[in-house]
Short mmCIF file of C-alpha atoms in Angstrom, two decimals:
data_model
loop_
_atom_site.label_atom_id
_atom_site.label_comp_id
_atom_site.label_asym_id
_atom_site.label_seq_id
_atom_site.Cartn_x
_atom_site.Cartn_y
_atom_site.Cartn_z
CA MET A 17 32.18 -41.33 24.39
CA LYS A 18 32.22 -41.12 28.16
CA THR A 19 30.34 -43.41 30.49
CA ALA A 20 28.70 -41.54 33.32
CA ARG A 21 28.45 -42.56 36.93
CA PRO A 22 25.12 -44.07 37.97
CA PRO A 23 22.59 -42.25 40.15
CA LEU A 24 22.82 -42.53 43.92
CA ALA A 25 22.03 -46.05 45.04
CA GLU A 26 20.62 -44.94 48.40
CA PRO A 27 19.46 -41.30 48.32
CA SER A 28 18.79 -39.69 51.67
CA LYS A 29 15.26 -38.93 52.78
CA PRO A 30 14.65 -35.20 53.36
CA GLY A 31 13.24 -34.00 56.65
CA TYR A 32 10.73 -31.89 54.74
CA ALA A 33 7.48 -33.67 53.90
CA PRO A 34 6.03 -32.51 50.55
CA PRO A 35 2.34 -31.59 50.51
CA PRO A 36 -0.20 -33.96 48.94
CA GLY A 37 -0.02 -33.89 45.16
CA ALA A 38 3.55 -32.54 45.13
CA CYS A 39 5.08 -32.71 41.65
CA ASP A 40 8.67 -33.33 40.58
CA ALA A 41 8.92 -31.08 37.51
CA HIS A 42 12.20 -32.47 36.18
CA CYS A 43 13.29 -36.09 36.19
CA HIS A 44 14.60 -38.64 33.70
CA VAL A 45 14.41 -42.31 32.85
CA PHE A 46 17.32 -44.18 31.26
CA GLY A 47 16.60 -47.46 29.50
CA PRO A 48 16.71 -50.30 30.08
CA PRO A 49 18.80 -50.17 26.89
CA VAL A 50 17.88 -53.71 25.84
CA ARG A 51 14.34 -52.40 25.37
CA PHE A 52 14.99 -48.70 24.78
CA PRO A 53 18.44 -48.37 23.14
CA TYR A 54 20.53 -45.24 23.58
CA ALA A 55 20.98 -42.99 20.57
CA GLU A 56 23.98 -43.05 18.29
CA GLY A 57 26.17 -39.99 18.74
CA ARG A 58 24.89 -39.33 22.28
CA PRO A 59 27.07 -37.08 24.46
CA TYR A 60 27.37 -39.71 27.21
CA THR A 61 26.19 -43.17 28.19
CA PRO A 62 24.52 -43.71 31.58
CA GLY A 63 26.63 -45.87 33.86
CA GLU A 64 23.64 -48.08 34.57
CA PRO A 65 19.97 -48.08 33.61
CA ALA A 66 17.54 -45.97 35.61
CA PRO A 67 14.19 -47.21 34.30
CA LYS A 68 10.64 -46.29 35.32
CA GLU A 69 10.61 -48.70 38.26
CA ARG A 70 13.61 -47.01 39.81
CA LEU A 71 12.08 -43.59 39.29
CA ALA A 72 8.82 -44.71 40.94
CA ARG A 73 10.74 -46.01 43.97
CA LEU A 74 12.60 -42.71 44.26
CA HIS A 75 9.38 -40.69 44.14
CA ALA A 76 7.81 -42.90 46.79
CA HIS A 77 10.93 -42.42 48.93
CA LEU A 78 10.76 -38.64 48.54
CA GLY A 79 6.99 -38.42 49.06
CA LEU A 80 6.18 -37.15 45.54
CA SER A 81 2.99 -38.27 43.85
CA ARG A 82 3.27 -36.58 40.42
CA ALA A 83 6.10 -35.89 38.02
CA VAL A 84 7.16 -34.50 34.65
CA ILE A 85 9.63 -36.73 32.85
CA VAL A 86 12.00 -34.79 30.62
CA GLN A 87 13.40 -36.75 27.69
CA ALA A 88 16.98 -37.73 28.50
CA THR A 89 19.68 -36.71 26.02
CA PRO A 90 21.19 -40.24 25.70
CA HIS A 91 17.89 -41.41 24.18
CA GLY A 92 17.88 -38.61 21.61
CA THR A 93 14.54 -38.06 19.89
CA ASP A 94 13.30 -41.61 20.55
CA ASN A 95 10.90 -40.82 23.38
CA GLY A 96 9.89 -44.46 23.91
CA ALA A 97 11.26 -44.92 27.44
CA MET A 98 9.57 -41.74 28.61
CA LEU A 99 6.24 -42.65 26.98
CA ASP A 100 6.38 -46.11 28.54
CA ALA A 101 6.92 -44.59 31.99
CA ILE A 102 4.00 -42.20 31.50
CA ALA A 103 1.73 -45.04 30.39
CA SER A 104 2.63 -47.01 33.53
CA SER A 105 1.99 -44.12 35.95
CA ASP A 106 -1.81 -44.29 36.21
CA GLY A 107 -2.01 -40.63 35.22
CA ALA A 108 0.66 -39.37 37.61
CA TYR A 109 3.26 -38.48 34.98
CA ARG A 110 3.46 -36.12 32.02
CA GLY A 111 6.33 -35.67 29.60
CA VAL A 112 8.61 -33.21 27.83
CA ALA A 113 9.89 -34.51 24.48
CA LEU A 114 12.88 -34.00 22.26
CA LEU A 115 11.57 -33.71 18.72
CA ALA A 116 13.16 -34.87 15.50
CA GLU A 117 13.31 -32.25 12.77
CA ASP A 118 11.23 -34.46 10.48
CA ILE A 119 8.52 -35.38 12.98
CA THR A 120 5.10 -35.49 11.34
CA ASP A 121 1.85 -34.02 12.60
CA ALA A 122 0.71 -37.57 13.31
CA GLY A 123 3.88 -38.10 15.37
CA LEU A 124 3.13 -35.01 17.43
CA GLU A 125 -0.43 -36.19 17.97
CA ARG A 126 0.85 -39.56 19.20
CA LEU A 127 3.13 -37.83 21.68
CA HIS A 128 0.24 -35.70 22.90
CA ALA A 129 -1.97 -38.76 23.31
CA GLY A 130 0.86 -40.38 25.27
CA GLY A 131 0.99 -37.57 27.81
CA VAL A 132 3.58 -35.20 26.37
CA ARG A 133 2.82 -31.52 26.97
CA ALA A 134 6.04 -29.73 26.02
CA ALA A 135 9.04 -29.77 23.69
CA ARG A 136 12.56 -29.26 24.94
CA PHE A 137 15.33 -27.45 23.09
CA ASN A 138 18.98 -27.59 24.10
CA PHE A 139 21.06 -24.48 23.52
CA VAL A 140 23.87 -25.74 25.79
CA ARG A 141 27.12 -26.12 23.91
CA HIS A 142 28.31 -29.39 25.40
CA LEU A 143 24.96 -30.97 24.44
CA GLY A 144 25.20 -29.91 20.82
CA GLY A 145 24.48 -26.18 20.89
CA ALA A 146 21.57 -24.13 19.60
CA PRO A 147 19.00 -25.68 17.26
CA ASP A 148 18.59 -24.49 13.71
CA PRO A 149 16.59 -21.21 13.95
CA ALA A 150 14.14 -22.15 11.19
CA TYR A 151 13.49 -25.55 12.77
CA PHE A 152 13.04 -23.93 16.18
CA ASP A 153 10.51 -21.34 14.99
CA ARG A 154 8.62 -23.88 12.91
CA THR A 155 8.43 -26.41 15.72
CA VAL A 156 7.35 -23.89 18.35
CA ALA A 157 4.49 -22.83 16.06
CA ARG A 158 3.46 -26.46 15.62
CA VAL A 159 3.42 -27.30 19.33
CA LYS A 160 1.48 -24.11 20.05
CA ALA A 161 -1.42 -25.67 18.14
CA LEU A 162 -1.37 -28.55 20.62
CA GLY A 163 -1.46 -26.24 23.64
CA TRP A 164 2.09 -27.18 24.67
CA HIS A 165 4.77 -25.01 26.23
CA VAL A 166 8.51 -25.24 25.52
CA GLU A 167 11.44 -25.93 27.80
CA LEU A 168 14.75 -24.26 27.10
CA HIS A 169 18.18 -25.27 28.33
CA PHE A 170 20.71 -22.44 28.13
CA ASP A 171 24.24 -21.69 29.20
CA ALA A 172 24.02 -18.77 31.63
CA HIS A 173 26.30 -16.47 29.65
CA ASP A 174 24.03 -16.83 26.61
CA LEU A 175 20.80 -15.67 28.28
CA GLY A 176 21.23 -12.07 27.18
CA ALA A 177 21.89 -13.08 23.60
CA TYR A 178 18.56 -14.88 23.39
CA ALA A 179 16.45 -12.14 24.98
CA GLU A 180 14.92 -11.15 21.62
CA LEU A 181 14.07 -14.75 20.75
CA LEU A 182 12.31 -15.10 24.09
CA ARG A 183 10.53 -11.77 23.73
CA ARG A 184 8.74 -13.05 20.62
CA MET A 185 7.94 -16.51 21.96
CA PRO A 186 4.30 -17.39 21.09
CA VAL A 187 3.95 -19.89 23.97
CA PRO A 188 4.82 -20.06 27.66
CA TYR A 189 8.38 -21.20 28.26
CA VAL A 190 10.41 -22.75 31.07
CA ILE A 191 14.13 -22.14 31.54
CA ASP A 192 15.83 -25.20 32.98
CA HIS A 193 18.15 -25.44 35.97
CA MET A 194 18.06 -21.85 37.20
CA GLY A 195 19.50 -20.79 33.86
CA ARG A 196 22.77 -22.49 34.91
CA VAL A 197 23.75 -19.21 36.61
CA LYS A 198 26.95 -19.92 38.53
CA SER A 199 26.99 -19.30 42.26
CA ALA A 200 30.60 -18.14 42.08
CA GLY A 201 29.45 -14.93 40.39
CA GLY A 202 27.28 -13.93 43.35
CA LEU A 203 24.03 -12.00 43.18
CA ASP A 204 25.41 -9.01 41.26
CA GLN A 205 26.34 -10.78 38.02
CA GLN A 206 25.01 -10.10 34.56
CA PRO A 207 23.70 -13.63 33.83
CA LEU A 208 21.49 -13.48 36.94
CA HIS A 209 20.30 -9.97 36.05
CA ASN A 210 19.41 -11.25 32.57
CA LEU A 211 17.47 -14.18 34.00
CA LEU A 212 15.53 -12.04 36.47
CA ALA A 213 14.72 -9.56 33.70
CA LEU A 214 13.17 -12.39 31.67
CA LEU A 215 10.92 -13.20 34.62
CA ARG A 216 9.13 -9.88 34.18
CA ASP A 217 7.41 -11.61 31.26
CA GLU A 218 4.34 -13.58 32.38
CA ARG A 219 5.20 -16.31 29.88
CA ALA A 220 8.54 -17.00 31.57
CA HIS A 221 9.05 -19.73 34.18
CA VAL A 222 12.24 -21.08 35.75
CA LYS A 223 13.02 -24.47 37.24
CA ILE A 224 14.63 -24.60 40.65
CA SER A 225 16.60 -27.70 39.76
CA GLY A 226 20.08 -28.79 38.80
CA ALA A 227 21.77 -27.18 41.81
CA GLU A 228 24.96 -29.06 40.94
CA ARG A 229 25.11 -27.03 37.71
CA VAL A 230 24.96 -23.81 39.70
CA SER A 231 27.22 -24.77 42.58
CA ALA A 232 30.90 -23.91 42.58
CA SER A 233 31.71 -26.47 45.28
CA GLY A 234 30.56 -29.51 43.32
CA ARG A 235 29.66 -31.20 46.59
CA ARG A 236 26.27 -32.16 47.93
CA PRO A 237 24.12 -30.59 49.23
CA PHE A 238 25.25 -27.64 47.02
CA HIS A 239 24.40 -25.01 49.63
CA ASP A 240 26.14 -22.28 47.64
CA ALA A 241 23.35 -22.52 45.03
CA ILE A 242 20.72 -21.40 47.57
CA PRO A 243 21.19 -17.60 47.12
CA ILE A 244 20.65 -17.94 43.35
CA ALA A 245 17.50 -20.00 43.94
CA ARG A 246 16.16 -17.49 46.46
CA ALA A 247 16.68 -14.58 44.08
CA ILE A 248 14.73 -16.40 41.35
CA ILE A 249 11.90 -17.34 43.71
CA ALA A 250 11.64 -13.78 45.01
CA ALA A 251 11.37 -12.45 41.45
CA ALA A 252 8.44 -14.68 40.40
CA PRO A 253 7.23 -16.99 43.18
CA ASP A 254 4.21 -18.11 41.16
CA ARG A 255 6.31 -19.03 38.11
CA VAL A 256 8.98 -21.30 39.54
CA LEU A 257 8.92 -25.07 39.31
CA TRP A 258 10.87 -27.55 41.38
CA GLY A 259 12.56 -30.68 40.08
CA HIS A 260 14.61 -33.15 42.09
CA ARG A 261 17.12 -33.84 39.33
CA LEU A 262 19.79 -35.46 41.45
CA ALA A 263 23.23 -34.74 40.06
CA ALA A 264 23.15 -35.48 36.37
CA PRO A 265 25.35 -38.39 35.32
CA GLU A 266 27.60 -36.32 33.07
CA ARG A 267 28.07 -33.67 35.75
CA ALA A 268 28.69 -36.27 38.44
CA GLU A 269 31.40 -37.80 36.27
CA ARG A 270 33.17 -34.44 35.93
CA HIS A 271 33.07 -33.96 39.70
CA ALA A 272 34.38 -37.51 40.19
CA ARG A 273 37.35 -36.76 37.92
CA ARG A 274 38.08 -33.62 39.90
CA ARG A 275 37.91 -35.52 43.19
CA ARG A 276 40.28 -38.18 41.85
CA ALA A 277 42.68 -35.45 40.70
CA ARG A 278 42.56 -33.77 44.12
CA ARG A 279 43.21 -37.09 45.88
CA SER A 280 46.14 -37.80 43.57
CA ALA A 281 47.57 -34.33 44.23
CA ARG A 282 47.20 -34.74 48.00
CA GLY A 283 48.87 -38.15 47.82
CA LEU A 284 51.78 -36.71 45.83
CA LEU A 285 52.22 -33.88 48.32
CA ARG A 286 52.20 -36.32 51.24
CA ARG A 287 54.83 -38.47 49.57
CA ARG A 288 56.99 -35.45 48.86
CA GLY A 289 56.53 -34.23 52.42
CA SER A 290 57.65 -37.55 53.84
CA GLN A 291 60.88 -37.28 51.81
CA THR A 292 61.70 -33.73 52.96
CA PRO A 293 64.78 -33.69 55.24
CA HIS A 294 64.10 -32.53 58.79
CA PRO A 295 65.51 -29.06 59.43
CA GLY A 296 68.97 -29.50 60.87
CA GLY A 297 68.85 -33.24 60.25
#
């Protein structure tokens, strides 16, 4: 199991001042693990805790007064850290939960009372792949009774394959991280066409978040993700949500490995260059 790099210790402050009541629609809390242990079999372990206090400081730094905390994958279906953060927010936070297959009606009611208003389903392969179809349909029907929506995390190349599932969705839904459509494919790529086609449905919403998942450069500030974001906003400006979601730990770790590999390659080339005989020497 990999250990991910921690979040930025000193994030920059944007020049843009958010309006009063601005909401961060996608953020996480991690631990502290002594109180809220990470799940067995998790895909990664955070490099350091990022508890509710750290999240509150970040939101104050960015000028955000409300937020939606999305249950972090390392905590699995134990939503305790998220619920604790919501309870400490004086009404400023709501939550999106990961639900166990055997959750009871009473368990759902407790989540609702704790501020949860949506269930999240991962279809992304490196996070475990698509949920069981029967469980998915059954759970969506159950959360509909609570007035919740659902949040869906897809790989971009799978968006077309799930068009029929989304067409029959009985609740509003949010697609995370710009559908993970890759900037390298440009604006005339099928995954982006599929995502924009979904936005013709009034139930469909998309998060403008996770730019590092879209970017081909892998380097902040991920400017090459901007054209994808603009295309989504133009398609449904009243059904996009923004989330800060600074580079996810697992993604940051992949980029760090690539940077280390590039530095090693450059060092090797420099050493070889220094050993090359001078022409005519």
